[in-house]
Amino acid sequence: PSLGFTQNPLVNIGSVLNRGFEIAVTAVPVNTRNLSWDVRVGANTLHNEVTDMGGIPAFGTDNRVEEGMQVGAWVSHKILSIDEATGVVTVDTIPSFAGNVLPTFEGNVSSNITLFRNFRIYGSFDTKRGHKVHNLTDFFRETQLVRSDNRLDTLKLSRLERLRRYGNPTVGQPAFVTVKPGVTKTVNDVREAYLQDGDFIRFREFSVTYTLPSGMARAFRAQAAAVTLGGQNLGLWTDYEGFDPEVVSVATTGINNRRDFFTEPPVRRWTVRLNFTF
């Protein structure tokens, strides 16, 4: 209160559980005078759960903070049934858990191969799994602007998928009906189709380094010198429908930064580096 803020102070009122396992293994299958090969494999799991809300009710619309769920977990009105013949899409009356915002598993593999002690090849792959990304780009283009091939081209999506994404709105009527008679929902409430799996495997890095002969290093008055050609973000394998599931749209907050709204994905980068040791 001495700072002048007498209402709504920020205090710790609840509890969050974080639990997981982490393991890393390094092996050197080959180690000879002219050939050395090492491999490193790492993995970790995460169980994140709100265990106590301090007596306040759950809050959040699509990112929700609620006991028993991951912090900021995705929620949506779940689709219960789709009748292709009548075009009726029935959804739950209240929103429920629709996916994690934080990956529950991460893994990586990296390796070095050294030839003749002065030529080194390095590569690494990594993966994140068990979470979903809100593809707000497609949602906005398909349901708000209606400027997407998915929406305009009636042959691009099956009837089942079109009903799943857009429901079956009539003129002046919402798109979805609920199990509670007389209650309807719109595409803003039913975003299950746009909360998409964010699982991916990425070819994260590759580099080739050549250690220059000592005579060349001395020409630069250095004890040693090496030149490296390297690349980052060279390959991506994912079922995510956007450009890249590894996006951070809101860097200042952790509970809703898995939202892809025309977000620039990680760029592919090539570099050439010359190192000197003096």
Short mmCIF file of C-alpha atoms in Angstrom, two decimals:
data_model
loop_
_atom_site.label_atom_id
_atom_site.label_comp_id
_atom_site.label_asym_id
_atom_site.label_seq_id
_atom_site.Cartn_x
_atom_site.Cartn_y
_atom_site.Cartn_z
CA PRO A 1 0.00 0.00 0.00
CA SER A 2 2.89 2.40 0.56
CA LEU A 3 3.39 2.44 -3.24
CA GLY A 4 -0.11 3.82 -3.73
CA PHE A 5 -1.82 0.63 -4.98
CA THR A 6 -4.53 -0.26 -2.50
CA GLN A 7 -6.73 -2.49 -4.67
CA ASN A 8 -6.21 -5.71 -6.63
CA PRO A 9 -2.63 -6.44 -5.53
CA LEU A 10 -0.70 -9.15 -7.39
CA VAL A 11 -0.16 -12.00 -4.93
CA ASN A 12 0.58 -15.71 -5.12
CA ILE A 13 -2.73 -17.44 -4.41
CA GLY A 14 -2.51 -20.81 -6.19
CA SER A 15 -0.18 -23.66 -7.01
CA VAL A 16 1.22 -25.17 -10.20
CA LEU A 17 2.88 -28.56 -10.46
CA ASN A 18 5.75 -29.17 -12.87
CA ARG A 19 7.06 -32.72 -13.07
CA GLY A 20 9.11 -34.60 -15.63
CA PHE A 21 12.17 -36.62 -16.50
CA GLU A 22 15.29 -35.61 -18.37
CA ILE A 23 17.92 -37.93 -19.80
CA ALA A 24 20.99 -37.46 -21.94
CA VAL A 25 23.33 -40.11 -23.32
CA THR A 26 26.62 -39.49 -25.09
CA ALA A 27 28.45 -42.26 -26.93
CA VAL A 28 31.68 -42.46 -28.95
CA PRO A 29 31.25 -45.46 -31.27
CA VAL A 30 34.47 -44.77 -33.17
CA ASN A 31 37.64 -43.09 -31.94
CA THR A 32 40.76 -43.70 -34.04
CA ARG A 33 43.66 -41.57 -35.16
CA ASN A 34 41.97 -40.46 -38.38
CA LEU A 35 38.28 -40.92 -37.53
CA SER A 36 36.23 -39.90 -34.51
CA TRP A 37 32.46 -40.14 -34.21
CA ASP A 38 30.36 -39.11 -31.22
CA VAL A 39 26.58 -39.11 -30.78
CA ARG A 40 24.44 -37.38 -28.17
CA VAL A 41 20.77 -38.19 -27.53
CA GLY A 42 18.64 -36.18 -25.11
CA ALA A 43 14.98 -36.19 -24.12
CA ASN A 44 12.72 -34.70 -21.48
CA THR A 45 9.07 -34.86 -20.49
CA LEU A 46 6.82 -32.28 -18.85
CA HIS A 47 3.66 -32.64 -16.79
CA ASN A 48 2.34 -29.14 -16.03
CA GLU A 49 -0.86 -28.85 -14.01
CA VAL A 50 -2.74 -26.19 -12.07
CA THR A 51 -3.39 -27.82 -8.69
CA ASP A 52 -4.88 -24.90 -6.74
CA MET A 53 -6.66 -21.71 -7.87
CA GLY A 54 -6.73 -20.09 -4.45
CA GLY A 55 -10.50 -20.11 -4.36
CA ILE A 56 -11.10 -18.07 -7.54
CA PRO A 57 -13.01 -19.55 -10.49
CA ALA A 58 -11.33 -20.70 -13.69
CA PHE A 59 -10.69 -17.92 -16.22
CA GLY A 60 -9.74 -17.51 -19.86
CA THR A 61 -11.59 -17.97 -23.13
CA ASP A 62 -9.54 -20.11 -25.51
CA ASN A 63 -6.46 -20.19 -23.24
CA ARG A 64 -7.80 -21.27 -19.87
CA VAL A 65 -6.40 -21.46 -16.35
CA GLU A 66 -8.30 -24.16 -14.48
CA GLU A 67 -7.51 -26.77 -11.86
CA GLY A 68 -6.55 -30.12 -13.31
CA MET A 69 -5.32 -28.70 -16.64
CA GLN A 70 -2.07 -27.34 -17.98
CA VAL A 71 -1.57 -23.60 -17.44
CA GLY A 72 -3.17 -21.82 -20.39
CA ALA A 73 -4.49 -25.05 -21.93
CA TRP A 74 -6.64 -24.70 -25.03
CA VAL A 75 -10.40 -25.02 -24.60
CA SER A 76 -13.20 -25.12 -27.14
CA HIS A 77 -16.80 -26.21 -27.50
CA LYS A 78 -16.26 -29.84 -28.52
CA ILE A 79 -17.97 -31.29 -31.58
CA LEU A 80 -20.08 -34.24 -30.42
CA SER A 81 -21.59 -35.37 -33.71
CA ILE A 82 -21.82 -34.42 -37.38
CA ASP A 83 -24.78 -35.45 -39.51
CA GLU A 84 -23.60 -35.17 -43.11
CA ALA A 85 -27.07 -35.82 -44.50
CA THR A 86 -28.79 -32.96 -42.66
CA GLY A 87 -25.73 -30.77 -42.15
CA VAL A 88 -26.40 -30.52 -38.40
CA VAL A 89 -23.26 -30.20 -36.26
CA THR A 90 -23.91 -30.74 -32.55
CA VAL A 91 -21.45 -29.35 -30.00
CA ASP A 92 -21.12 -29.34 -26.24
CA THR A 93 -22.82 -26.52 -24.36
CA ILE A 94 -19.72 -25.56 -22.34
CA PRO A 95 -16.09 -25.38 -23.47
CA SER A 96 -13.72 -28.14 -22.40
CA PHE A 97 -10.08 -29.14 -22.69
CA ALA A 98 -8.91 -29.20 -26.32
CA GLY A 99 -5.12 -29.55 -26.05
CA ASN A 100 -1.95 -28.52 -24.26
CA VAL A 101 -0.15 -25.30 -25.02
CA LEU A 102 3.22 -26.57 -23.73
CA PRO A 103 4.98 -29.57 -25.30
CA THR A 104 4.90 -32.65 -23.09
CA PHE A 105 7.92 -34.25 -24.79
CA GLU A 106 11.11 -32.84 -26.30
CA GLY A 107 14.00 -34.74 -27.79
CA ASN A 108 17.19 -34.10 -29.71
CA VAL A 109 19.93 -36.01 -31.50
CA SER A 110 23.28 -34.50 -32.45
CA SER A 111 26.48 -35.95 -33.85
CA ASN A 112 30.05 -34.99 -34.72
CA ILE A 113 32.29 -36.74 -37.22
CA THR A 114 35.94 -35.70 -37.29
CA LEU A 115 38.19 -36.80 -40.16
CA PHE A 116 41.97 -36.59 -40.08
CA ARG A 117 41.72 -34.34 -36.99
CA ASN A 118 41.01 -31.19 -39.01
CA PHE A 119 37.73 -31.78 -40.84
CA ARG A 120 34.57 -31.86 -38.70
CA ILE A 121 30.94 -32.47 -39.71
CA TYR A 122 28.16 -31.65 -37.24
CA GLY A 123 24.39 -32.15 -37.44
CA SER A 124 21.43 -32.02 -35.08
CA PHE A 125 17.72 -32.87 -35.14
CA ASP A 126 15.12 -32.07 -32.50
CA THR A 127 11.43 -32.64 -31.88
CA LYS A 128 8.60 -31.28 -29.72
CA ARG A 129 5.34 -33.17 -29.21
CA GLY A 130 2.13 -33.30 -27.23
CA HIS A 131 0.88 -29.75 -27.76
CA LYS A 132 -1.37 -27.82 -30.11
CA VAL A 133 -1.01 -24.56 -32.03
CA HIS A 134 -3.93 -22.23 -32.67
CA ASN A 135 -3.91 -21.68 -36.43
CA LEU A 136 -5.54 -18.28 -36.20
CA THR A 137 -4.27 -17.39 -39.67
CA ASP A 138 -6.46 -20.02 -41.34
CA PHE A 139 -9.36 -19.30 -38.99
CA PHE A 140 -9.27 -15.60 -39.86
CA ARG A 141 -8.96 -16.17 -43.62
CA GLU A 142 -11.62 -18.89 -43.74
CA THR A 143 -14.28 -17.61 -41.34
CA GLN A 144 -13.78 -13.85 -41.05
CA LEU A 145 -12.41 -12.62 -44.38
CA VAL A 146 -13.59 -15.67 -46.35
CA ARG A 147 -10.60 -15.32 -48.68
CA SER A 148 -9.13 -18.80 -48.44
CA ASP A 149 -9.05 -21.58 -51.02
CA ASN A 150 -10.30 -23.94 -48.32
CA ARG A 151 -13.52 -21.94 -47.99
CA LEU A 152 -14.01 -20.75 -51.57
CA ASP A 153 -13.13 -23.97 -53.39
CA THR A 154 -15.97 -26.36 -52.53
CA LEU A 155 -13.98 -29.31 -53.88
CA LYS A 156 -10.87 -28.77 -51.78
CA LEU A 157 -12.35 -30.05 -48.50
CA SER A 158 -14.73 -32.94 -47.98
CA ARG A 159 -18.27 -32.19 -46.83
CA LEU A 160 -17.41 -33.68 -43.44
CA GLU A 161 -14.40 -31.40 -43.02
CA ARG A 162 -16.35 -28.32 -44.16
CA LEU A 163 -19.03 -29.06 -41.57
CA ARG A 164 -16.35 -29.58 -38.94
CA ARG A 165 -14.76 -26.19 -39.70
CA TYR A 166 -17.73 -24.00 -40.56
CA GLY A 167 -20.83 -25.81 -39.33
CA ASN A 168 -23.93 -25.33 -41.47
CA PRO A 169 -25.11 -21.74 -41.03
CA THR A 170 -28.34 -20.61 -42.64
CA VAL A 171 -29.11 -16.97 -43.32
CA GLY A 172 -29.01 -15.11 -40.03
CA GLN A 173 -28.42 -18.27 -37.98
CA PRO A 174 -25.38 -19.53 -36.08
CA ALA A 175 -23.44 -22.46 -37.43
CA PHE A 176 -23.68 -25.03 -34.64
CA VAL A 177 -26.37 -26.39 -32.33
CA THR A 178 -25.73 -27.63 -28.79
CA VAL A 179 -27.05 -30.52 -26.77
CA LYS A 180 -29.06 -27.94 -24.82
CA PRO A 181 -32.20 -27.15 -26.86
CA GLY A 182 -32.46 -23.60 -28.13
CA VAL A 183 -28.77 -22.81 -27.61
CA THR A 184 -26.52 -22.28 -30.63
CA LYS A 185 -22.85 -21.46 -31.17
CA THR A 186 -20.84 -19.77 -33.92
CA VAL A 187 -17.45 -20.45 -35.49
CA ASN A 188 -15.94 -18.18 -32.81
CA ASP A 189 -16.93 -20.74 -30.18
CA VAL A 190 -16.06 -23.97 -32.03
CA ARG A 191 -12.40 -23.80 -33.04
CA GLU A 192 -11.53 -27.44 -32.69
CA ALA A 193 -10.45 -27.69 -36.34
CA TYR A 194 -7.98 -24.82 -35.90
CA LEU A 195 -6.37 -26.13 -32.72
CA GLN A 196 -3.93 -28.27 -34.65
CA ASP A 197 -1.21 -30.69 -33.59
CA GLY A 198 2.07 -28.84 -33.18
CA ASP A 199 4.25 -31.97 -33.28
CA PHE A 200 7.32 -31.58 -35.45
CA ILE A 201 10.78 -32.90 -36.24
CA ARG A 202 13.28 -30.29 -37.38
CA PHE A 203 16.68 -30.57 -39.02
CA ARG A 204 18.00 -27.89 -36.71
CA GLU A 205 21.61 -27.42 -37.68
CA PHE A 206 24.35 -28.67 -39.99
CA SER A 207 27.93 -27.43 -40.24
CA VAL A 208 31.24 -28.31 -41.79
CA THR A 209 34.43 -27.01 -40.17
CA TYR A 210 37.93 -27.19 -41.60
CA THR A 211 40.90 -26.44 -39.36
CA LEU A 212 43.50 -24.59 -41.43
CA PRO A 213 47.13 -25.79 -41.46
CA SER A 214 49.26 -24.18 -38.77
CA GLY A 215 51.32 -22.37 -41.39
CA MET A 216 48.23 -20.56 -42.70
CA ALA A 217 47.21 -19.66 -39.14
CA ARG A 218 50.64 -18.17 -38.43
CA ALA A 219 50.26 -16.01 -41.53
CA PHE A 220 47.48 -14.23 -39.58
CA ARG A 221 49.67 -14.16 -36.43
CA ALA A 222 47.31 -16.71 -34.86
CA GLN A 223 47.95 -19.99 -33.07
CA ALA A 224 45.05 -21.71 -34.86
CA ALA A 225 42.38 -20.89 -37.43
CA ALA A 226 39.28 -22.60 -38.76
CA VAL A 227 36.59 -21.87 -41.32
CA THR A 228 32.98 -23.06 -40.87
CA LEU A 229 30.05 -23.27 -43.24
CA GLY A 230 26.81 -23.77 -41.30
CA GLY A 231 23.06 -23.81 -41.78
CA GLN A 232 20.09 -23.62 -39.40
CA ASN A 233 16.44 -24.68 -39.75
CA LEU A 234 17.16 -26.75 -42.83
CA GLY A 235 14.23 -29.18 -42.77
CA LEU A 236 10.81 -29.59 -41.15
CA TRP A 237 8.45 -32.57 -40.89
CA THR A 238 5.01 -31.81 -39.43
CA ASP A 239 1.27 -32.27 -40.02
CA TYR A 240 0.54 -28.71 -38.93
CA GLU A 241 -1.45 -26.91 -41.65
CA GLY A 242 0.29 -23.55 -41.27
CA PHE A 243 3.78 -22.59 -42.37
CA ASP A 244 5.53 -23.68 -39.18
CA PRO A 245 4.31 -24.92 -35.77
CA GLU A 246 7.32 -23.44 -33.98
CA VAL A 247 5.95 -19.91 -33.76
CA VAL A 248 5.92 -17.37 -30.95
CA SER A 249 3.32 -14.70 -31.63
CA VAL A 250 3.28 -13.07 -28.18
CA ALA A 251 6.77 -13.14 -26.72
CA THR A 252 5.81 -11.41 -23.46
CA THR A 253 3.50 -14.12 -22.16
CA GLY A 254 3.81 -17.87 -21.84
CA ILE A 255 0.19 -19.04 -21.84
CA ASN A 256 -0.94 -17.90 -25.28
CA ASN A 257 2.16 -17.63 -27.42
CA ARG A 258 1.32 -20.77 -29.44
CA ARG A 259 -1.02 -18.70 -31.56
CA ASP A 260 -0.19 -18.39 -35.25
CA PHE A 261 -1.65 -15.18 -36.63
CA PHE A 262 0.32 -14.34 -39.77
CA THR A 263 3.39 -15.00 -37.64
CA GLU A 264 6.78 -15.16 -39.32
CA PRO A 265 8.24 -18.66 -38.90
CA PRO A 266 11.89 -19.33 -37.98
CA VAL A 267 14.00 -18.49 -41.00
CA ARG A 268 16.48 -20.72 -42.76
CA ARG A 269 19.94 -19.29 -42.28
CA TRP A 270 23.36 -20.01 -43.81
CA THR A 271 26.55 -18.59 -42.33
CA VAL A 272 30.27 -18.61 -43.08
CA ARG A 273 32.52 -18.06 -40.08
CA LEU A 274 36.30 -17.70 -39.72
CA ASN A 275 37.70 -18.33 -36.23
CA PHE A 276 41.16 -17.33 -35.02
CA THR A 277 42.83 -18.38 -31.78
CA PHE A 278 45.51 -16.00 -30.56
#
